mmCIF file of C-alpha atoms and ligand atoms in Angstrom:
data_model
loop_
_atom_site.group_PDB
_atom_site.id
_atom_site.type_symbol
_atom_site.label_atom_id
_atom_site.label_comp_id
_atom_site.label_asym_id
_atom_site.label_seq_id
_atom_site.Cartn_x
_atom_site.Cartn_y
_atom_site.Cartn_z
ATOM 1 C CA UNK A 1 122.284 56.015 123.622
ATOM 2 C CA UNK A 2 119.260 54.869 121.877
ATOM 3 C CA UNK A 3 115.895 55.948 123.068
ATOM 4 C CA UNK A 4 115.198 52.411 124.227
ATOM 5 C CA UNK A 5 118.322 52.248 126.432
ATOM 6 C CA UNK A 6 117.558 55.658 127.886
ATOM 7 C CA UNK A 7 114.012 54.515 128.625
ATOM 8 C CA UNK A 8 115.266 51.347 130.322
ATOM 9 C CA UNK A 9 117.761 53.309 132.419
ATOM 10 C CA UNK A 10 115.071 55.697 133.563
ATOM 11 C CA UNK A 11 112.837 52.794 134.407
ATOM 12 C CA UNK A 12 115.614 51.205 136.447
ATOM 13 C CA UNK A 13 116.250 54.461 138.306
ATOM 14 C CA UNK A 14 112.573 54.817 139.057
ATOM 15 C CA UNK A 15 112.472 51.285 140.409
ATOM 16 C CA UNK A 16 115.465 51.791 142.651
ATOM 17 C CA UNK A 17 113.954 55.001 144.002
ATOM 18 C CA UNK A 18 110.787 53.241 145.055
ATOM 19 C CA UNK A 19 112.501 50.282 146.682
ATOM 20 C CA UNK A 20 112.273 50.220 150.457
ATOM 21 C CA UNK A 21 115.498 51.069 152.237
ATOM 22 C CA UNK A 22 117.636 48.100 153.177
ATOM 23 C CA UNK A 23 116.302 46.338 156.233
ATOM 24 C CA UNK A 24 117.870 47.624 159.393
ATOM 25 C CA UNK A 25 118.641 45.298 162.196
ATOM 26 C CA UNK A 26 116.307 46.649 164.808
ATOM 27 C CA UNK A 27 114.939 44.745 167.750
ATOM 28 C CA UNK A 28 112.302 45.831 170.152
ATOM 29 C CA UNK A 29 113.644 45.687 173.669
ATOM 30 C CA UNK A 30 112.703 42.288 174.982
ATOM 31 C CA UNK A 31 109.941 42.308 177.559
ATOM 32 C CA UNK A 32 111.963 41.907 180.726
ATOM 33 C CA UNK A 33 111.548 38.719 182.683
ATOM 34 C CA UNK A 34 111.195 41.094 185.602
ATOM 35 C CA UNK A 35 108.764 43.637 184.283
ATOM 36 C CA UNK A 36 107.579 46.655 186.248
ATOM 37 C CA UNK A 37 104.438 44.890 187.450
ATOM 38 C CA UNK A 38 106.440 42.051 188.955
ATOM 39 C CA UNK A 39 109.027 44.362 190.485
ATOM 40 C CA UNK A 40 106.253 46.442 192.001
ATOM 41 C CA UNK A 41 104.181 43.532 193.269
ATOM 42 C CA UNK A 42 107.198 42.027 194.967
ATOM 43 C CA UNK A 43 107.208 45.075 197.233
ATOM 44 C CA UNK A 44 103.630 44.431 198.346
ATOM 45 C CA UNK A 45 102.386 41.984 201.002
ATOM 46 C CA UNK A 46 100.111 40.045 198.616
ATOM 47 C CA UNK A 47 102.082 39.294 195.464
ATOM 48 C CA UNK A 48 99.536 37.033 193.738
ATOM 49 C CA UNK A 49 96.623 39.355 194.414
ATOM 50 C CA UNK A 50 98.716 42.272 193.161
ATOM 51 C CA UNK A 51 99.714 40.462 189.959
ATOM 52 C CA UNK A 52 96.195 39.308 189.146
ATOM 53 C CA UNK A 53 94.624 42.702 189.947
ATOM 54 C CA UNK A 54 97.112 44.596 187.791
ATOM 55 C CA UNK A 55 97.366 42.160 184.892
ATOM 56 C CA UNK A 56 93.601 42.007 184.488
ATOM 57 C CA UNK A 57 93.629 45.700 183.564
ATOM 58 C CA UNK A 58 94.100 46.338 179.833
ATOM 59 C CA UNK A 59 96.524 49.249 180.213
ATOM 60 C CA UNK A 60 98.710 47.993 183.051
ATOM 61 C CA UNK A 61 101.466 46.865 180.662
ATOM 62 C CA UNK A 62 102.191 50.456 179.662
ATOM 63 C CA UNK A 63 101.705 52.006 183.094
ATOM 64 C CA UNK A 64 104.360 53.571 185.311
ATOM 65 C CA UNK A 65 104.287 53.079 189.086
ATOM 66 C CA UNK A 66 101.775 55.877 189.593
ATOM 67 C CA UNK A 67 99.589 54.260 186.917
ATOM 68 C CA UNK A 68 99.859 50.925 188.704
ATOM 69 C CA UNK A 69 98.858 52.575 192.003
ATOM 70 C CA UNK A 70 95.812 54.058 190.266
ATOM 71 C CA UNK A 71 94.853 50.715 188.742
ATOM 72 C CA UNK A 72 95.189 49.020 192.136
ATOM 73 C CA UNK A 73 93.113 51.696 193.859
ATOM 74 C CA UNK A 74 90.474 51.176 191.166
ATOM 75 C CA UNK A 75 90.584 47.483 191.939
ATOM 76 C CA UNK A 76 89.959 48.241 195.628
ATOM 77 C CA UNK A 77 86.907 50.271 194.618
ATOM 78 C CA UNK A 78 85.613 47.488 192.371
ATOM 79 C CA UNK A 79 86.068 44.941 195.156
ATOM 80 C CA UNK A 80 84.408 47.166 197.776
ATOM 81 C CA UNK A 81 81.558 47.809 195.358
ATOM 82 C CA UNK A 82 80.962 44.153 194.665
ATOM 83 C CA UNK A 83 81.165 43.450 198.404
ATOM 84 C CA UNK A 84 78.468 46.044 198.995
ATOM 85 C CA UNK A 85 76.445 44.455 196.191
ATOM 86 C CA UNK A 86 76.809 41.063 197.856
ATOM 87 C CA UNK A 87 75.716 42.459 201.241
ATOM 88 C CA UNK A 88 72.669 44.171 199.745
ATOM 89 C CA UNK A 89 71.769 41.005 197.887
ATOM 90 C CA UNK A 90 71.929 39.004 201.108
ATOM 91 C CA UNK A 91 69.761 41.564 202.866
ATOM 92 C CA UNK A 92 67.129 41.042 200.191
ATOM 93 C CA UNK A 93 67.121 37.262 200.568
ATOM 94 C CA UNK A 94 66.147 34.967 203.408
ATOM 95 C CA UNK A 95 69.099 34.758 205.783
ATOM 96 C CA UNK A 96 70.011 33.943 209.336
ATOM 97 C CA UNK A 97 68.049 36.512 211.403
ATOM 98 C CA UNK A 98 71.163 36.997 213.528
ATOM 99 C CA UNK A 99 72.825 38.462 210.449
ATOM 100 C CA UNK A 100 70.175 41.083 209.817
ATOM 101 C CA UNK A 101 71.634 43.756 212.034
ATOM 102 C CA UNK A 102 75.335 43.323 211.207
ATOM 103 C CA UNK A 103 74.614 43.024 207.490
ATOM 104 C CA UNK A 104 72.645 46.263 207.572
ATOM 105 C CA UNK A 105 75.505 47.875 209.531
ATOM 106 C CA UNK A 106 77.983 46.627 206.932
ATOM 107 C CA UNK A 107 75.962 48.164 204.132
ATOM 108 C CA UNK A 108 76.052 51.452 206.025
ATOM 109 C CA UNK A 109 79.804 51.172 206.379
ATOM 110 C CA UNK A 110 80.416 50.305 202.735
ATOM 111 C CA UNK A 111 78.086 52.815 201.076
ATOM 112 C CA UNK A 112 80.186 55.922 201.897
ATOM 113 C CA UNK A 113 83.386 53.991 201.114
ATOM 114 C CA UNK A 114 82.139 53.158 197.608
ATOM 115 C CA UNK A 115 80.408 56.473 196.946
ATOM 116 C CA UNK A 116 82.858 58.952 198.417
ATOM 117 C CA UNK A 117 85.937 57.730 200.222
ATOM 118 C CA UNK A 118 87.495 55.608 197.482
ATOM 119 C CA UNK A 119 86.516 57.797 194.492
ATOM 120 C CA UNK A 120 88.044 60.770 196.350
ATOM 121 C CA UNK A 121 91.170 58.785 197.195
ATOM 122 C CA UNK A 122 91.560 57.811 193.528
ATOM 123 C CA UNK A 123 91.050 61.393 192.456
ATOM 124 C CA UNK A 124 93.702 62.529 194.945
ATOM 125 C CA UNK A 125 96.098 59.850 193.754
ATOM 126 C CA UNK A 126 95.654 61.051 190.176
ATOM 127 C CA UNK A 127 96.602 64.559 191.307
ATOM 128 C CA UNK A 128 99.620 63.342 193.244
ATOM 129 C CA UNK A 129 98.045 64.065 196.624
ATOM 130 C CA UNK A 130 99.445 60.879 198.080
ATOM 131 C CA UNK A 131 98.734 61.621 201.745
ATOM 132 C CA UNK A 132 95.035 62.072 201.076
ATOM 133 C CA UNK A 133 94.957 58.921 198.953
ATOM 134 C CA UNK A 134 96.601 56.946 201.769
ATOM 135 C CA UNK A 135 94.054 58.324 204.217
ATOM 136 C CA UNK A 136 91.064 57.277 202.097
ATOM 137 C CA UNK A 137 92.400 53.833 201.256
ATOM 138 C CA UNK A 138 93.298 53.159 204.896
ATOM 139 C CA UNK A 139 89.787 54.166 205.892
ATOM 140 C CA UNK A 140 88.313 51.674 203.403
ATOM 141 C CA UNK A 141 90.400 48.945 205.039
ATOM 142 C CA UNK A 142 89.206 49.974 208.481
ATOM 143 C CA UNK A 143 85.548 49.917 207.433
ATOM 144 C CA UNK A 144 85.967 46.405 206.026
ATOM 145 C CA UNK A 145 87.450 45.373 209.356
ATOM 146 C CA UNK A 146 84.620 47.067 211.259
ATOM 147 C CA UNK A 147 82.076 45.229 209.114
ATOM 148 C CA UNK A 148 83.708 41.928 209.955
ATOM 149 C CA UNK A 149 83.922 42.702 213.670
ATOM 150 C CA UNK A 150 80.217 43.416 213.737
ATOM 151 C CA UNK A 151 79.582 39.710 213.322
ATOM 152 C CA UNK A 152 81.607 38.691 216.326
ATOM 153 C CA UNK A 153 79.634 36.369 218.543
ATOM 154 C CA UNK A 154 77.166 35.681 215.742
ATOM 155 C CA UNK A 155 78.618 32.331 214.726
ATOM 156 C CA UNK A 156 80.815 33.635 211.938
ATOM 157 C CA UNK A 157 80.274 36.091 209.150
ATOM 158 C CA UNK A 158 78.925 35.426 205.661
ATOM 159 C CA UNK A 159 81.232 38.100 204.233
ATOM 160 C CA UNK A 160 84.591 37.189 205.771
ATOM 161 C CA UNK A 161 86.219 36.393 202.446
ATOM 162 C CA UNK A 162 85.141 39.540 200.657
ATOM 163 C CA UNK A 163 86.021 41.744 203.615
ATOM 164 C CA UNK A 164 89.459 40.147 203.677
ATOM 165 C CA UNK A 165 89.839 40.705 199.944
ATOM 166 C CA UNK A 166 89.056 44.397 200.389
ATOM 167 C CA UNK A 167 91.592 44.679 203.220
ATOM 168 C CA UNK A 168 94.307 42.838 201.304
ATOM 169 C CA UNK A 169 93.691 44.937 198.181
ATOM 170 C CA UNK A 170 94.018 48.054 200.310
ATOM 171 C CA UNK A 171 97.359 46.788 201.660
ATOM 172 C CA UNK A 172 98.625 46.229 198.112
ATOM 173 C CA UNK A 173 97.520 49.706 196.983
ATOM 174 C CA UNK A 174 99.145 51.312 200.039
ATOM 175 C CA UNK A 175 102.406 49.455 199.408
ATOM 176 C CA UNK A 176 102.508 50.733 195.809
ATOM 177 C CA UNK A 177 101.833 54.288 196.995
ATOM 178 C CA UNK A 178 104.710 53.879 199.451
ATOM 179 C CA UNK A 179 107.027 53.284 196.485
ATOM 180 C CA UNK A 180 105.796 56.563 194.987
ATOM 181 C CA UNK A 181 106.319 58.401 198.270
ATOM 182 C CA UNK A 182 109.896 57.169 198.437
ATOM 183 C CA UNK A 183 110.668 58.269 194.902
ATOM 184 C CA UNK A 184 109.739 61.903 195.519
HETATM 185 C C1 NAG B 1 78.983 49.248 191.546
HETATM 186 O O1 NAG B 1 78.318 48.123 191.048
HETATM 187 C C2 NAG B 1 77.095 48.408 190.396
HETATM 188 C C3 NAG B 1 76.495 47.099 189.971
HETATM 189 O O2 NAG B 1 76.430 46.202 191.042
HETATM 190 C C4 NAG B 1 77.355 49.315 189.226
HETATM 191 O O3 NAG B 1 76.143 49.673 188.620
HETATM 192 C C5 NAG B 1 78.079 50.572 189.673
HETATM 193 O O4 NAG B 1 78.422 51.349 188.568
HETATM 194 C C6 NAG B 1 79.314 50.213 190.446
HETATM 195 N N1 NAG B 1 79.904 51.424 190.981
HETATM 196 C C7 NAG B 1 81.221 51.623 191.003
HETATM 197 C C8 NAG B 1 81.667 52.880 191.642
HETATM 198 O O5 NAG B 1 82.013 50.836 190.526
HETATM 199 C C1 NAG B 2 78.924 44.770 217.757
HETATM 200 C C2 NAG B 2 79.425 45.887 216.898
HETATM 201 O O1 NAG B 2 80.613 46.008 216.655
HETATM 202 N N1 NAG B 2 78.501 46.702 216.429
HETATM 203 C C3 NAG B 2 78.796 47.806 215.550
HETATM 204 C C4 NAG B 2 78.372 47.494 214.151
HETATM 205 O O2 NAG B 2 78.458 48.616 213.284
HETATM 206 C C5 NAG B 2 77.724 49.728 213.726
HETATM 207 C C6 NAG B 2 77.756 50.782 212.645
HETATM 208 O O3 NAG B 2 79.033 51.094 212.280
HETATM 209 C C7 NAG B 2 78.280 50.190 215.044
HETATM 210 O O4 NAG B 2 77.598 51.330 215.484
HETATM 211 C C8 NAG B 2 78.158 49.067 216.045
HETATM 212 O O5 NAG B 2 78.717 49.433 217.261
#
């Protein structure tokens, strides 16, 4: 072999060695038509609320059922917090004087829910203490109901919708926790 041929052969070998391996036929598993979020939400009483609450969270796509329960409990906290914000805002603005007392009572009901009850329930959920999480979430639902009831006989409540949203979110979170309780 001449030096040139040897050189060309070596070059060829070097080229082959650096080529990428032949393409393998590999497909990512298709995202199921029924993904975990949909399967989970179908077991809750408010499917649409469940779907929108979970999907709006950036990490819900990779979450397991416990992760979804945590995301939903966080959504309850966010909703309760914005409800409290709305109530405090109303208290600071001119409003129907008949609403003064029940609005102030509602703020008193929501403050501990937002500051303690729900953060503790979320913490418990993260540690797998499901009973305690259920207790805290249920309490948040009851306080929202108590807030609403405080307006009875006052010609309606200015916070009916948000109170209902808190209660429905609680129901969704509790239904997801129930799935967890059944799987243990
Ligand atoms: C509640 O909302 C306020 C703004 O209205 C925010 O500063 C605060 O961090 C929120 N708290 C929680 C627990 O989400
Ligand atoms: C009429 C009514 O239900 N009033 C209640 C409103 O909320 C406060 C504070 O929780 C209660 O003490 C009242 O009885």
